[in-house]
Short mmCIF file of C-alpha atoms in Angstrom, two decimals:
data_model
loop_
_atom_site.label_atom_id
_atom_site.label_comp_id
_atom_site.label_asym_id
_atom_site.label_seq_id
_atom_site.Cartn_x
_atom_site.Cartn_y
_atom_site.Cartn_z
CA UNK A 2 -155.38 129.66 76.35
CA UNK A 3 -154.82 129.42 79.92
CA UNK A 4 -154.07 132.42 82.02
CA UNK A 5 -150.30 133.51 82.59
CA UNK A 6 -150.34 135.38 85.99
CA UNK A 7 -147.64 138.32 86.55
CA UNK A 8 -143.80 138.27 85.33
CA UNK A 9 -141.92 135.02 86.42
CA UNK A 10 -144.87 132.97 87.18
CA UNK A 11 -145.96 129.96 85.33
CA UNK A 12 -148.83 129.48 82.74
CA UNK A 13 -151.80 128.17 84.37
CA UNK A 14 -151.57 124.08 83.70
CA UNK A 15 -153.87 122.62 81.09
CA UNK A 16 -154.27 119.38 82.69
CA UNK A 17 -152.92 117.60 79.46
CA UNK A 18 -149.64 115.55 79.57
CA UNK A 19 -147.97 114.25 76.27
CA UNK A 20 -145.44 111.66 77.14
CA UNK A 21 -142.85 111.30 74.60
CA UNK A 22 -141.16 107.98 74.30
CA UNK A 23 -141.89 104.61 75.95
CA UNK A 24 -138.10 103.23 76.69
CA UNK A 25 -137.11 101.10 79.67
CA UNK A 26 -137.21 103.83 81.77
CA UNK A 27 -141.02 104.05 81.43
CA UNK A 28 -142.44 102.32 84.63
CA UNK A 29 -145.61 101.63 85.55
CA UNK A 30 -145.45 103.31 88.85
CA UNK A 31 -144.91 106.61 87.06
CA UNK A 32 -146.82 106.71 84.05
CA UNK A 33 -150.02 105.04 86.40
CA UNK A 34 -149.40 108.03 88.55
CA UNK A 35 -150.06 110.59 85.38
CA UNK A 36 -153.08 108.58 84.34
CA UNK A 37 -154.50 109.22 87.93
CA UNK A 38 -153.85 112.80 88.38
CA UNK A 39 -154.15 114.46 85.22
CA UNK A 40 -157.09 115.15 83.09
CA UNK A 41 -155.51 113.93 80.15
CA UNK A 42 -152.29 111.71 79.01
CA UNK A 43 -151.11 111.02 75.56
CA UNK A 44 -148.51 108.58 75.05
CA UNK A 45 -146.34 108.97 71.79
CA UNK A 46 -144.03 106.47 70.59
CA UNK A 47 -142.79 105.27 67.29
CA UNK A 48 -146.11 104.10 66.32
CA UNK A 49 -149.76 104.14 67.97
CA UNK A 50 -149.33 100.23 67.95
CA UNK A 51 -146.50 100.20 69.79
CA UNK A 52 -147.75 102.63 72.10
CA UNK A 53 -150.79 100.28 72.60
CA UNK A 54 -148.22 97.16 73.45
CA UNK A 55 -146.16 99.46 75.84
CA UNK A 56 -149.39 100.38 77.76
CA UNK A 57 -150.81 96.79 77.89
CA UNK A 58 -147.19 95.82 78.83
CA UNK A 59 -147.24 98.41 81.47
CA UNK A 60 -150.64 96.99 82.95
CA UNK A 61 -152.01 100.39 81.85
CA UNK A 62 -154.15 99.50 78.68
CA UNK A 63 -156.44 101.76 77.93
CA UNK A 64 -155.68 104.56 80.16
CA UNK A 65 -153.58 107.15 78.05
CA UNK A 66 -154.27 108.18 74.54
CA UNK A 67 -151.74 106.76 72.50
CA UNK A 68 -150.09 108.77 69.08
CA UNK A 69 -147.40 107.89 66.52
CA UNK A 70 -144.56 110.65 66.94
CA UNK A 71 -143.39 112.83 64.41
CA UNK A 72 -142.77 116.40 64.53
CA UNK A 73 -145.86 117.76 62.87
CA UNK A 74 -147.77 115.43 64.63
CA UNK A 75 -146.69 116.54 67.85
CA UNK A 76 -146.34 119.82 66.63
CA UNK A 77 -150.07 120.04 66.20
CA UNK A 78 -150.93 118.58 69.43
CA UNK A 79 -148.99 120.53 71.86
CA UNK A 80 -151.19 123.35 73.38
CA UNK A 81 -150.58 126.39 75.86
CA UNK A 82 -150.33 125.11 79.62
CA UNK A 83 -149.76 121.18 78.75
CA UNK A 84 -146.66 119.43 79.55
CA UNK A 85 -144.26 117.50 77.29
CA UNK A 86 -142.28 114.91 79.24
CA UNK A 87 -139.18 113.97 77.17
CA UNK A 88 -137.99 110.65 77.33
CA UNK A 89 -136.28 110.20 74.59
CA UNK A 90 -132.66 110.41 74.49
CA UNK A 91 -130.89 113.53 75.71
CA UNK A 92 -129.55 114.88 72.36
CA UNK A 93 -133.77 114.85 71.73
CA UNK A 94 -134.17 117.58 74.37
CA UNK A 95 -133.53 120.48 73.16
CA UNK A 96 -135.98 120.66 70.29
CA UNK A 97 -138.67 119.36 72.22
CA UNK A 98 -138.18 122.14 74.85
CA UNK A 99 -137.80 124.84 71.72
CA UNK A 100 -141.64 123.49 70.73
CA UNK A 101 -142.55 123.65 74.48
CA UNK A 102 -141.35 127.55 74.53
CA UNK A 103 -142.90 128.35 71.22
CA UNK A 104 -146.40 126.71 72.53
CA UNK A 105 -145.94 128.18 75.85
CA UNK A 106 -146.10 124.54 76.98
CA UNK A 107 -144.27 123.25 80.07
CA UNK A 108 -141.34 120.67 80.08
CA UNK A 109 -139.62 118.02 81.80
CA UNK A 110 -137.15 115.31 81.97
CA UNK A 111 -134.95 113.74 84.16
CA UNK A 112 -131.12 114.79 82.35
CA UNK A 113 -128.67 117.13 82.82
CA UNK A 114 -128.53 120.56 81.96
CA UNK A 115 -126.84 121.03 78.69
CA UNK A 116 -125.85 124.38 77.13
CA UNK A 117 -128.49 123.38 74.44
CA UNK A 118 -130.98 123.15 77.33
CA UNK A 119 -129.67 126.21 79.33
CA UNK A 120 -129.66 128.65 76.22
CA UNK A 121 -133.50 128.53 76.20
CA UNK A 122 -134.33 128.97 79.75
CA UNK A 123 -134.56 132.79 79.58
CA UNK A 124 -137.25 132.64 76.87
CA UNK A 125 -139.11 129.57 78.60
CA UNK A 126 -139.58 131.90 82.17
CA UNK A 127 -140.47 135.01 80.23
CA UNK A 128 -143.04 132.74 78.29
CA UNK A 129 -143.85 131.33 81.77
CA UNK A 130 -142.84 128.02 80.83
CA UNK A 131 -141.45 125.66 83.47
CA UNK A 132 -138.36 123.76 82.76
CA UNK A 133 -138.06 120.78 84.79
CA UNK A 134 -134.98 118.90 84.65
CA UNK A 135 -132.59 116.25 87.06
CA UNK A 136 -135.79 115.33 88.16
CA UNK A 137 -135.18 111.38 87.69
CA UNK A 138 -132.99 108.92 90.11
CA UNK A 139 -129.20 110.32 89.38
CA UNK A 140 -129.78 112.94 89.05
CA UNK A 141 -132.83 113.43 90.46
CA UNK A 142 -133.53 111.37 93.94
CA UNK A 143 -129.85 112.38 94.80
CA UNK A 144 -130.41 116.10 94.55
CA UNK A 145 -133.51 115.74 97.18
CA UNK A 146 -131.31 113.75 99.73
CA UNK A 147 -128.34 116.19 99.36
CA UNK A 148 -130.26 119.27 99.89
CA UNK A 149 -132.07 117.86 103.39
CA UNK A 150 -128.44 116.70 104.58
CA UNK A 151 -127.27 120.02 104.10
CA UNK A 152 -130.08 122.00 105.34
CA UNK A 153 -129.98 119.85 108.55
CA UNK A 154 -126.11 120.12 109.07
CA UNK A 155 -126.06 123.72 108.49
CA UNK A 156 -128.60 123.70 111.22
CA UNK A 157 -127.05 122.09 113.31
CA UNK A 158 -123.21 123.21 112.80
CA UNK A 159 -123.90 126.56 111.39
CA UNK A 160 -122.52 128.27 108.42
CA UNK A 161 -118.81 127.54 109.33
CA UNK A 162 -116.93 124.35 109.37
CA UNK A 163 -113.26 123.64 109.24
CA UNK A 164 -113.69 120.13 107.21
CA UNK A 165 -116.65 119.28 105.34
CA UNK A 166 -116.92 115.64 103.05
CA UNK A 167 -119.60 115.16 100.67
CA UNK A 168 -120.42 111.74 98.93
CA UNK A 169 -122.92 110.98 96.25
CA UNK A 170 -122.66 107.56 94.77
CA UNK A 171 -125.18 105.63 92.48
CA UNK A 172 -125.44 102.72 90.27
CA UNK A 173 -127.75 100.48 88.52
CA UNK A 174 -126.41 96.78 88.79
CA UNK A 175 -127.12 93.27 88.44
CA UNK A 176 -129.32 92.13 91.33
CA UNK A 177 -127.04 89.01 90.93
CA UNK A 178 -123.46 89.79 89.80
CA UNK A 179 -122.22 87.84 86.56
CA UNK A 180 -119.12 87.52 85.31
CA UNK A 181 -118.90 91.26 84.15
CA UNK A 182 -120.15 92.46 86.97
CA UNK A 183 -122.87 94.75 84.97
CA UNK A 184 -125.82 94.46 82.18
CA UNK A 185 -126.96 96.76 79.79
CA UNK A 186 -130.23 98.70 80.52
CA UNK A 187 -129.17 101.48 77.78
CA UNK A 188 -127.36 102.40 75.22
CA UNK A 189 -123.87 100.45 75.45
CA UNK A 190 -121.79 103.34 73.46
CA UNK A 191 -123.39 106.22 76.10
CA UNK A 192 -121.95 104.05 78.92
CA UNK A 193 -118.42 103.18 77.22
CA UNK A 194 -118.05 107.08 75.97
CA UNK A 195 -119.21 108.31 79.72
CA UNK A 196 -116.04 106.54 80.94
CA UNK A 197 -113.97 108.74 78.44
CA UNK A 198 -115.13 111.65 80.03
CA UNK A 199 -112.75 113.37 82.50
CA UNK A 200 -114.59 113.82 85.80
CA UNK A 201 -113.43 117.11 88.19
CA UNK A 202 -113.72 117.09 91.97
CA UNK A 203 -112.39 117.75 95.18
CA UNK A 204 -110.01 115.32 96.92
CA UNK A 205 -108.10 116.19 100.33
CA UNK A 206 -109.57 119.57 100.00
CA UNK A 207 -107.87 120.18 96.43
CA UNK A 208 -109.77 120.26 92.80
CA UNK A 209 -108.73 117.02 91.17
CA UNK A 210 -109.54 115.94 87.62
CA UNK A 211 -109.49 112.22 86.67
CA UNK A 212 -108.75 112.09 83.27
CA UNK A 213 -109.72 108.14 83.19
CA UNK A 214 -112.28 107.81 85.95
CA UNK A 215 -112.02 104.21 86.39
CA UNK A 216 -108.71 105.19 87.56
CA UNK A 217 -109.59 106.52 90.61
CA UNK A 218 -111.97 103.60 91.54
CA UNK A 219 -112.31 103.19 95.10
CA UNK A 220 -114.07 100.13 97.84
CA UNK A 221 -116.87 101.97 99.03
CA UNK A 222 -118.75 100.11 102.14
CA UNK A 223 -122.55 99.76 102.50
CA UNK A 224 -124.84 97.88 104.84
CA UNK A 225 -121.66 95.83 105.29
CA UNK A 226 -121.41 95.04 101.84
CA UNK A 227 -118.47 96.40 99.11
CA UNK A 228 -118.87 97.97 96.44
CA UNK A 229 -116.53 100.00 93.75
CA UNK A 230 -117.28 103.70 92.93
CA UNK A 231 -115.66 106.13 90.84
CA UNK A 232 -116.28 110.30 90.03
CA UNK A 233 -117.81 111.08 87.34
CA UNK A 234 -119.00 114.34 85.30
CA UNK A 235 -118.01 117.35 86.80
CA UNK A 236 -119.13 117.60 90.47
CA UNK A 237 -117.94 120.93 91.71
CA UNK A 238 -121.15 122.90 90.15
CA UNK A 239 -123.80 121.00 92.31
CA UNK A 240 -121.88 122.35 95.73
CA UNK A 241 -123.56 125.79 94.92
CA UNK A 242 -126.84 123.91 93.78
CA UNK A 243 -126.98 122.19 96.81
CA UNK A 244 -126.69 125.38 98.65
CA UNK A 245 -123.39 124.52 100.83
CA UNK A 246 -122.39 127.63 102.80
CA UNK A 247 -119.53 129.21 101.58
CA UNK A 248 -117.72 129.08 105.30
CA UNK A 249 -117.51 125.40 104.97
CA UNK A 250 -114.35 124.21 103.94
CA UNK A 251 -114.66 121.22 101.50
CA UNK A 252 -111.99 118.27 101.94
CA UNK A 253 -114.21 115.96 99.81
CA UNK A 254 -116.81 116.66 97.03
CA UNK A 255 -117.49 113.91 94.57
CA UNK A 256 -120.62 112.59 92.57
CA UNK A 257 -119.53 109.45 91.15
CA UNK A 258 -120.70 106.12 89.74
CA UNK A 259 -121.12 102.68 92.06
CA UNK A 260 -120.75 99.59 90.20
CA UNK A 261 -120.45 95.75 91.69
CA UNK A 262 -117.19 94.53 93.34
CA UNK A 263 -114.98 92.98 91.09
CA UNK A 264 -116.17 95.43 88.05
CA UNK A 265 -112.58 97.13 87.31
CA UNK A 266 -110.91 94.03 87.10
CA UNK A 267 -113.69 92.80 84.89
CA UNK A 268 -113.97 95.57 82.75
CA UNK A 269 -110.29 95.91 81.52
CA UNK A 270 -110.68 94.95 77.95
CA UNK A 271 -113.30 98.15 78.12
CA UNK A 272 -110.83 100.18 79.59
CA UNK A 273 -108.05 99.89 76.95
CA UNK A 274 -110.08 100.14 73.96
CA UNK A 275 -112.06 103.53 75.47
CA UNK A 276 -108.23 104.67 76.08
CA UNK A 277 -107.38 104.12 72.51
CA UNK A 278 -110.25 106.94 71.68
CA UNK A 279 -110.66 104.63 68.44
CA UNK A 280 -114.66 105.65 68.37
CA UNK A 281 -114.97 102.65 65.63
CA UNK A 282 -113.34 100.59 68.17
CA UNK A 283 -115.48 101.97 70.96
CA UNK A 284 -118.78 101.33 69.16
CA UNK A 285 -117.47 97.72 67.52
CA UNK A 286 -117.31 96.77 71.07
CA UNK A 287 -120.23 98.72 72.45
CA UNK A 288 -122.07 96.12 70.16
CA UNK A 289 -120.50 93.30 70.99
CA UNK A 290 -120.89 93.74 74.82
CA UNK A 291 -124.76 94.83 74.25
CA UNK A 292 -125.13 91.34 72.96
CA UNK A 293 -122.83 89.55 75.38
CA UNK A 294 -124.40 91.03 78.51
CA UNK A 295 -128.36 92.41 77.76
CA UNK A 296 -130.62 92.62 80.30
CA UNK A 297 -133.44 90.09 79.74
CA UNK A 298 -136.91 89.28 81.14
CA UNK A 299 -135.48 86.72 83.45
CA UNK A 300 -132.84 89.21 84.77
CA UNK A 301 -133.47 91.37 88.11
CA UNK A 302 -131.85 94.91 88.15
CA UNK A 303 -130.85 96.75 91.97
CA UNK A 304 -130.34 100.21 92.11
CA UNK A 305 -128.09 101.83 94.78
CA UNK A 306 -127.72 105.04 95.64
CA UNK A 307 -125.95 106.28 98.63
CA UNK A 308 -125.28 110.25 99.85
CA UNK A 309 -123.53 111.19 102.88
CA UNK A 310 -122.26 114.17 104.22
CA UNK A 311 -119.70 114.66 107.47
CA UNK A 312 -119.31 118.16 108.88
CA UNK A 313 -117.21 119.11 111.50
CA UNK A 314 -116.98 122.22 113.08
CA UNK A 315 -114.32 124.58 114.30
CA UNK A 316 -115.42 124.16 117.69
CA UNK A 317 -115.30 120.59 117.54
CA UNK A 318 -119.09 120.21 116.68
CA UNK A 319 -119.74 117.28 114.11
CA UNK A 320 -122.68 116.53 112.33
CA UNK A 321 -122.70 112.87 110.48
CA UNK A 322 -125.89 112.27 107.68
CA UNK A 323 -126.67 109.79 105.03
CA UNK A 324 -128.88 108.20 102.97
CA UNK A 325 -129.12 105.07 101.08
CA UNK A 326 -131.69 103.72 98.75
CA UNK A 327 -131.00 100.07 97.77
CA UNK A 328 -134.01 99.07 95.53
CA UNK A 329 -134.35 95.42 93.03
CA UNK A 330 -136.62 95.33 90.72
CA UNK A 331 -138.99 92.47 90.26
CA UNK A 332 -141.42 90.75 87.77
CA UNK A 333 -143.56 94.00 87.50
CA UNK A 334 -140.88 96.77 87.38
CA UNK A 335 -137.37 97.32 87.12
CA UNK A 336 -135.92 99.13 90.14
CA UNK A 337 -134.20 101.51 87.40
CA UNK A 338 -137.83 102.21 85.96
CA UNK A 339 -139.41 103.17 89.55
CA UNK A 340 -136.40 105.04 90.40
CA UNK A 341 -136.50 107.37 86.88
CA UNK A 342 -140.36 107.46 86.28
CA UNK A 343 -141.75 107.84 89.42
CA UNK A 344 -140.09 110.92 90.88
CA UNK A 345 -140.28 112.56 87.25
CA UNK A 346 -143.95 112.16 87.60
CA UNK A 347 -144.49 113.52 90.88
CA UNK A 348 -142.71 116.20 89.18
CA UNK A 349 -144.95 116.89 86.64
CA UNK A 350 -147.80 116.81 89.28
CA UNK A 351 -146.39 119.78 90.56
CA UNK A 352 -146.30 121.54 87.31
CA UNK A 353 -149.97 120.32 87.12
CA UNK A 354 -150.44 122.19 90.42
CA UNK A 355 -149.02 125.25 89.81
CA UNK A 356 -146.19 124.92 92.54
CA UNK A 357 -143.11 125.22 90.29
CA UNK A 358 -142.15 128.58 89.30
CA UNK A 359 -141.71 129.62 85.83
CA UNK A 360 -137.99 128.81 84.20
CA UNK A 361 -135.58 126.47 85.28
CA UNK A 362 -135.86 124.02 88.19
CA UNK A 363 -133.34 120.86 88.61
CA UNK A 364 -135.43 118.56 90.87
CA UNK A 365 -136.21 120.12 94.22
CA UNK A 366 -134.81 123.21 94.47
CA UNK A 367 -134.47 123.44 98.56
CA UNK A 368 -134.48 121.23 101.19
CA UNK A 369 -138.80 122.15 102.06
CA UNK A 370 -139.57 120.87 98.79
CA UNK A 371 -137.13 118.07 98.65
CA UNK A 372 -139.00 116.61 101.90
CA UNK A 373 -142.16 117.02 99.76
CA UNK A 374 -140.80 114.98 97.04
CA UNK A 375 -139.13 112.12 99.37
CA UNK A 376 -142.26 111.90 101.31
CA UNK A 377 -144.25 110.98 98.39
CA UNK A 378 -141.74 108.58 97.23
CA UNK A 379 -141.48 106.84 100.54
CA UNK A 380 -145.54 106.49 100.39
CA UNK A 381 -145.15 104.70 96.90
CA UNK A 382 -142.52 102.08 97.54
CA UNK A 383 -139.59 104.47 96.86
CA UNK A 384 -137.76 103.97 100.79
CA UNK A 385 -134.57 104.90 101.46
CA UNK A 386 -132.98 105.04 105.03
CA UNK A 387 -131.49 107.74 106.95
CA UNK A 388 -129.45 108.20 109.91
CA UNK A 389 -127.69 111.22 111.52
CA UNK A 390 -125.42 111.59 114.35
CA UNK A 391 -124.56 114.90 116.06
CA UNK A 392 -121.56 115.07 118.14
CA UNK A 393 -120.16 117.64 120.78
CA UNK A 394 -116.39 118.18 122.12
CA UNK A 395 -117.29 116.56 125.37
CA UNK A 396 -118.68 113.46 123.24
CA UNK A 397 -115.94 113.62 121.05
CA UNK A 398 -113.55 113.15 124.42
CA UNK A 399 -115.58 111.13 126.26
#
C-alpha cells in the first residue's frame, strides 16, 4: 500500500486512474492527457465493447484498459493511491466516493459539493484521500477566473471597498442558433428541473431569491453580441469561497446561466410546464424536446463563459477586470467536452503529483493554484481573454 505521510497529507498516488463513465463530457483532450501522464488508465463503461468503441471514437484506441462497469468489479479493482474519476450523473458520485474512502483511493468529479459528498469529507481527509470537486467548466474554470480577479483587485484596491459588482455567467449553446435557441447535450429533464430551483443572489445591495429564475432574465452584451442571462442555484456561499474580503460591500453577486438572445421567448411553453410543478408533464415535455432539438454529429456547440469584477474603493480608486472564454466545437471534439474534461484531467494530474491536500478541494482553491491551472489550459487550447483597468480619483475626474 502506498505510504501516507503525516496526518492530513494525502496517500501517495499509485499512478492508476479509473475513468468511470464515457458520456458526452468525456473528451479526447482530457482523456489523452491522462493516458500521457498516468502510469495506467482504466476506462469503465456499461460494457467493455462499448468502452473500446468510445476509445476508438476519441482517437485513443488501445491507449487505456477497458472494463465493464459493475459495483463488484470496480470494488475489486480499486487500490490504495488510485484515482477514481466519476463521469457518471451527480447522484452516483457519493457511492463512488464511499468506495474510494474505503480503498484509500483519491476521488475526482466536476459536480458541485452535495450534502452526500460533504458528509464524507471528514472521513476522506482522515484516510489521506483527496476529494477533488467542481473541476470542470461551471463549476471549474469559472472558479479559476474568480480567484484570479479577486486576488488582483484586492492587491490593487485593498480590503475595503464601498461598491463591488461580481457576475459569472456560463452557457453551452448552439454555435448557430436554431428557433429554440438551444440543443440538448445532456439529460433534458435535468435542464428543465434546474429551472424549477429558486436562485439566491445579491442585486442592488440586497439579497434576493428568484423562485422562477427565468423571470430574472437580463440582456448581457459581450464582444458586441447580445445574450440572455439569469441567476441559478445559490450564489451567496461562493463569495466566501472566492475570498471576497469582509470589507467589500457587495452591490451585485450572481452566478448564472447564459443563453442565446431570444431564448426566453422561445421557451415560453417550457416555462409554463415547469411552473405547473407537474412532474409527469415536465418529464413528458423533456422527452419530446430531446427528440425535437437533439445535438447531432452535424451540429457544432459553443461555450461562452464570462466572469467580471468591478471594485470601487471609498477613496475613489476603481479596479475592473474580466475574463471571457468563447469556444466553438469542431469535428474532433465538442466545446463542452473539452471545457469539462480537460480541467478535470489536469486536476487529476495534480493529485498524481501529490500537489493537492487530503480532504476537499474545489478546483483551484487559491489564486496561485488558479494561475497554474489557467497556464496549463491556455497552453492546451482553452484560451480566455483577460482585461483589467485601474483608475484613480484624478483619472475619474479628467
